[in-house]
């Protein structure tokens, strides 16, 4: 692990981030405060998992291909009586942790992540770097486990530039891993294309190959009844340089994970404007509910777009503005109820869009970025009304400071295994602002969620 900076250096990241925000760098946050105690912070670590899991109410059920036992059977974390389980089990630290493979070299920051159950194993990918900004020291690891205690090394990505947005795709005959390559300049958004690798066996992966247009950033891959969907976007530079070309959100599909095309007949693009990170779910009647992070802003303002499409017109997304901004959105349909996992701004209103209509678009963008960054944050569970598109808070996950890039794996019909990153949970009473959290270590935890 890298050597921590001296105490006098720890004020530099916050100042650097403030300058970056004024330049429009968005989420690319610093994290050079390397408190050596990060690996022993609150929440049971994976090395304690054998004791903690005995009473934890964790579980796993959306299985990948194959006839291997499901995640509940193998991971041993599902509640015997989900009706009596809490909404969130006690968080357990995943990385950094002593039971990670020797090949994993955790740095100070741990954030972008994905998880996938495939053929009897849980696969987990995460980014680690000396800061949350783009930089040359960024690495991404893929590891796997059968029991959440013993982890095996699968793959390492180290390009000498930034890497983000890991995504797995589990198909009947293969597991594919994707990631977005970006530049090393912390003050610029420099997409360098998406790459993929196919697993040939345990710890054996094909050479990385490029896929998609260089400007395309994949966001989420989902399997609905055997049909694979991918949401992603092009034109992401406008997020950090407002006033540029509109961002286009695309909805794609595939049968083999390599050849991708429009999921809707003759239509790749479903949204155009200021939106980037976008997720969607199907409603029980076959319609769509979607959420899209509108940080660059457009005619609907700033914050979030909450959208829907009728069953017979899935390419026609009708959106309303939400002044809140649910960063890193993840939608799921649980027994007919639409839930959202995303970041919460801890203020009286929670708004990102401060409605400063007297300012120019660029002035609003800069002011909102700085205001948002100086407020505390949570990663939260929300409920989305598919009719009115109203979003209501259910409860915060254990989280604070720099937090929220959630991923879930369905354990059974009642429970989900959730992975998320946050500032160390043993420092929650300090309730860092986002900037303060971004200048300190971040940790990835897991817990079991049992939605109502």
Short mmCIF file of N, CA and C in Angstrom, two decimals, residues 35-99:
data_model
loop_
_atom_site.label_atom_id
_atom_site.label_comp_id
_atom_site.label_asym_id
_atom_site.label_seq_id
_atom_site.Cartn_x
_atom_site.Cartn_y
_atom_site.Cartn_z
N UNK A 35 -5.43 7.49 6.04
CA UNK A 35 -5.46 7.02 7.41
C UNK A 35 -5.21 5.52 7.44
N UNK A 36 -4.15 5.09 8.09
CA UNK A 36 -3.78 3.68 8.07
C UNK A 36 -4.80 2.80 8.75
N UNK A 37 -5.70 3.39 9.51
CA UNK A 37 -6.70 2.57 10.21
C UNK A 37 -7.90 2.26 9.35
N UNK A 38 -7.88 2.65 8.07
CA UNK A 38 -9.06 2.46 7.22
C UNK A 38 -9.48 1.00 7.18
N UNK A 39 -8.53 0.08 7.12
CA UNK A 39 -8.89 -1.32 6.98
C UNK A 39 -9.47 -1.89 8.26
N UNK A 40 -9.45 -1.13 9.34
CA UNK A 40 -10.01 -1.64 10.60
C UNK A 40 -11.19 -0.81 11.06
N UNK A 41 -11.82 -0.08 10.12
CA UNK A 41 -12.90 0.81 10.50
C UNK A 41 -14.17 0.06 10.77
N UNK A 42 -15.21 0.82 11.20
CA UNK A 42 -16.44 0.22 11.70
C UNK A 42 -17.12 -0.63 10.66
N UNK A 43 -18.00 -1.53 11.15
CA UNK A 43 -18.58 -2.56 10.31
C UNK A 43 -17.63 -3.73 10.37
N UNK A 44 -18.15 -4.94 10.54
CA UNK A 44 -17.28 -6.10 10.64
C UNK A 44 -16.51 -6.27 9.35
N UNK A 45 -15.22 -6.58 9.44
CA UNK A 45 -14.45 -6.82 8.24
C UNK A 45 -14.69 -8.24 7.76
N UNK A 46 -14.23 -8.54 6.52
CA UNK A 46 -14.43 -9.88 5.98
C UNK A 46 -13.72 -10.94 6.81
N UNK A 47 -12.65 -10.56 7.49
CA UNK A 47 -11.96 -11.54 8.31
C UNK A 47 -12.78 -11.94 9.51
N UNK A 48 -13.80 -11.13 9.85
CA UNK A 48 -14.70 -11.47 10.94
C UNK A 48 -15.99 -12.09 10.45
N UNK A 49 -16.06 -12.36 9.15
CA UNK A 49 -17.35 -12.74 8.56
C UNK A 49 -17.89 -14.03 9.13
N UNK A 50 -17.04 -14.97 9.53
CA UNK A 50 -17.56 -16.25 10.02
C UNK A 50 -18.38 -16.06 11.27
N UNK A 51 -17.98 -15.13 12.14
CA UNK A 51 -18.78 -14.88 13.33
C UNK A 51 -20.00 -14.02 13.01
N UNK A 52 -19.78 -12.97 12.22
CA UNK A 52 -20.86 -12.02 11.97
C UNK A 52 -21.98 -12.63 11.17
N UNK A 53 -21.66 -13.42 10.14
CA UNK A 53 -22.69 -13.95 9.27
C UNK A 53 -23.60 -14.93 9.97
N UNK A 54 -23.17 -15.50 11.07
CA UNK A 54 -24.00 -16.48 11.75
C UNK A 54 -25.32 -15.88 12.19
N UNK A 55 -25.33 -14.58 12.50
CA UNK A 55 -26.56 -13.94 12.93
C UNK A 55 -27.04 -12.88 11.96
N UNK A 56 -26.28 -12.66 10.87
CA UNK A 56 -26.67 -11.63 9.92
C UNK A 56 -27.82 -12.12 9.06
N UNK A 57 -28.59 -11.18 8.54
CA UNK A 57 -29.74 -11.54 7.72
C UNK A 57 -29.43 -11.24 6.27
N UNK A 58 -28.33 -11.80 5.75
CA UNK A 58 -27.94 -11.53 4.38
C UNK A 58 -28.44 -12.65 3.48
N UNK A 59 -28.48 -12.37 2.18
CA UNK A 59 -28.93 -13.39 1.28
C UNK A 59 -28.58 -13.07 -0.15
N UNK A 60 -28.97 -13.96 -1.11
CA UNK A 60 -28.64 -13.73 -2.52
C UNK A 60 -29.45 -14.64 -3.40
N UNK A 61 -30.03 -14.16 -4.51
CA UNK A 61 -30.92 -15.02 -5.26
C UNK A 61 -31.02 -14.85 -6.73
N UNK A 62 -30.71 -13.69 -7.36
CA UNK A 62 -30.79 -13.62 -8.80
C UNK A 62 -29.57 -14.32 -9.34
N UNK A 63 -29.72 -15.59 -9.66
CA UNK A 63 -28.57 -16.41 -10.00
C UNK A 63 -28.21 -16.27 -11.46
N UNK A 64 -26.96 -16.55 -11.76
CA UNK A 64 -26.51 -16.60 -13.13
C UNK A 64 -26.78 -17.97 -13.71
N UNK A 65 -26.28 -18.23 -14.93
CA UNK A 65 -26.55 -19.49 -15.60
C UNK A 65 -25.97 -20.68 -14.85
N UNK A 66 -26.48 -21.84 -15.18
CA UNK A 66 -25.98 -23.08 -14.61
C UNK A 66 -26.90 -23.65 -13.56
N UNK A 67 -26.64 -24.91 -13.19
CA UNK A 67 -27.47 -25.61 -12.22
C UNK A 67 -26.83 -25.65 -10.84
N UNK A 68 -25.79 -24.86 -10.61
CA UNK A 68 -25.12 -24.85 -9.31
C UNK A 68 -26.07 -24.32 -8.25
N UNK A 69 -25.81 -24.68 -6.98
CA UNK A 69 -26.66 -24.14 -5.91
C UNK A 69 -26.73 -22.62 -5.96
N UNK A 70 -27.86 -22.08 -5.55
CA UNK A 70 -28.06 -20.64 -5.59
C UNK A 70 -27.26 -19.92 -4.54
N UNK A 71 -27.26 -18.60 -4.59
CA UNK A 71 -26.43 -17.82 -3.66
C UNK A 71 -26.82 -18.00 -2.20
N UNK A 72 -28.11 -18.15 -1.91
CA UNK A 72 -28.49 -18.36 -0.51
C UNK A 72 -27.84 -19.62 0.05
N UNK A 73 -27.87 -20.70 -0.74
CA UNK A 73 -27.30 -21.97 -0.28
C UNK A 73 -25.80 -21.87 -0.06
N UNK A 74 -25.10 -21.18 -0.95
CA UNK A 74 -23.65 -21.18 -0.89
C UNK A 74 -23.09 -20.07 0.00
N UNK A 75 -23.71 -18.90 -0.03
CA UNK A 75 -23.17 -17.78 0.74
C UNK A 75 -23.59 -17.81 2.19
N UNK A 76 -24.69 -18.48 2.49
CA UNK A 76 -25.12 -18.65 3.87
C UNK A 76 -25.48 -17.37 4.58
N UNK A 77 -26.10 -16.44 3.87
CA UNK A 77 -26.40 -15.15 4.48
C UNK A 77 -27.89 -14.82 4.48
N UNK A 78 -28.72 -15.67 3.91
CA UNK A 78 -30.15 -15.36 3.82
C UNK A 78 -30.85 -15.61 5.15
N UNK A 79 -31.83 -14.78 5.44
CA UNK A 79 -32.59 -14.92 6.67
C UNK A 79 -33.54 -16.10 6.58
N UNK A 80 -33.66 -16.86 7.68
CA UNK A 80 -34.63 -17.96 7.72
C UNK A 80 -36.05 -17.43 7.64
N UNK A 81 -36.28 -16.27 8.23
CA UNK A 81 -37.60 -15.65 8.23
C UNK A 81 -37.46 -14.21 7.75
N UNK A 82 -37.51 -13.98 6.42
CA UNK A 82 -37.33 -12.62 5.90
C UNK A 82 -38.33 -11.63 6.47
N UNK A 83 -39.51 -12.10 6.86
CA UNK A 83 -40.53 -11.18 7.38
C UNK A 83 -40.07 -10.49 8.65
N UNK A 84 -39.16 -11.13 9.39
CA UNK A 84 -38.67 -10.53 10.64
C UNK A 84 -37.30 -9.88 10.48
N UNK A 85 -36.76 -9.91 9.27
CA UNK A 85 -35.43 -9.34 9.03
C UNK A 85 -35.49 -7.82 8.97
N UNK A 86 -34.44 -7.13 9.40
CA UNK A 86 -34.41 -5.67 9.28
C UNK A 86 -34.27 -5.27 7.81
N UNK A 87 -34.56 -4.02 7.52
CA UNK A 87 -34.40 -3.54 6.15
C UNK A 87 -32.96 -3.70 5.69
N UNK A 88 -32.00 -3.34 6.55
CA UNK A 88 -30.58 -3.50 6.25
C UNK A 88 -29.92 -4.28 7.38
N UNK A 89 -29.14 -5.30 7.03
CA UNK A 89 -28.35 -6.00 8.03
C UNK A 89 -27.13 -5.15 8.40
N UNK A 90 -26.39 -5.60 9.40
CA UNK A 90 -25.18 -4.89 9.78
C UNK A 90 -24.17 -4.93 8.63
N UNK A 91 -23.55 -3.80 8.30
CA UNK A 91 -22.58 -3.78 7.20
C UNK A 91 -21.31 -4.54 7.55
N UNK A 92 -20.74 -5.18 6.55
CA UNK A 92 -19.50 -5.93 6.70
C UNK A 92 -18.49 -5.40 5.69
N UNK A 93 -17.30 -5.08 6.15
CA UNK A 93 -16.28 -4.50 5.28
C UNK A 93 -15.75 -5.55 4.31
N UNK A 94 -15.67 -5.18 3.03
CA UNK A 94 -15.18 -6.09 2.00
C UNK A 94 -13.75 -5.73 1.58
N UNK A 95 -13.53 -4.47 1.22
CA UNK A 95 -12.17 -4.00 0.90
C UNK A 95 -11.98 -2.60 1.46
N UNK A 96 -10.76 -2.34 1.98
CA UNK A 96 -9.64 -3.26 2.10
C UNK A 96 -9.88 -4.29 3.20
N UNK A 97 -9.33 -5.49 3.04
CA UNK A 97 -9.49 -6.54 4.03
C UNK A 97 -8.37 -7.56 3.88
N UNK A 98 -8.04 -8.22 4.99
CA UNK A 98 -6.91 -9.15 5.00
C UNK A 98 -7.18 -10.40 4.19
N UNK A 99 -8.46 -10.73 3.94
CA UNK A 99 -8.74 -11.97 3.22
C UNK A 99 -8.86 -11.77 1.71
#
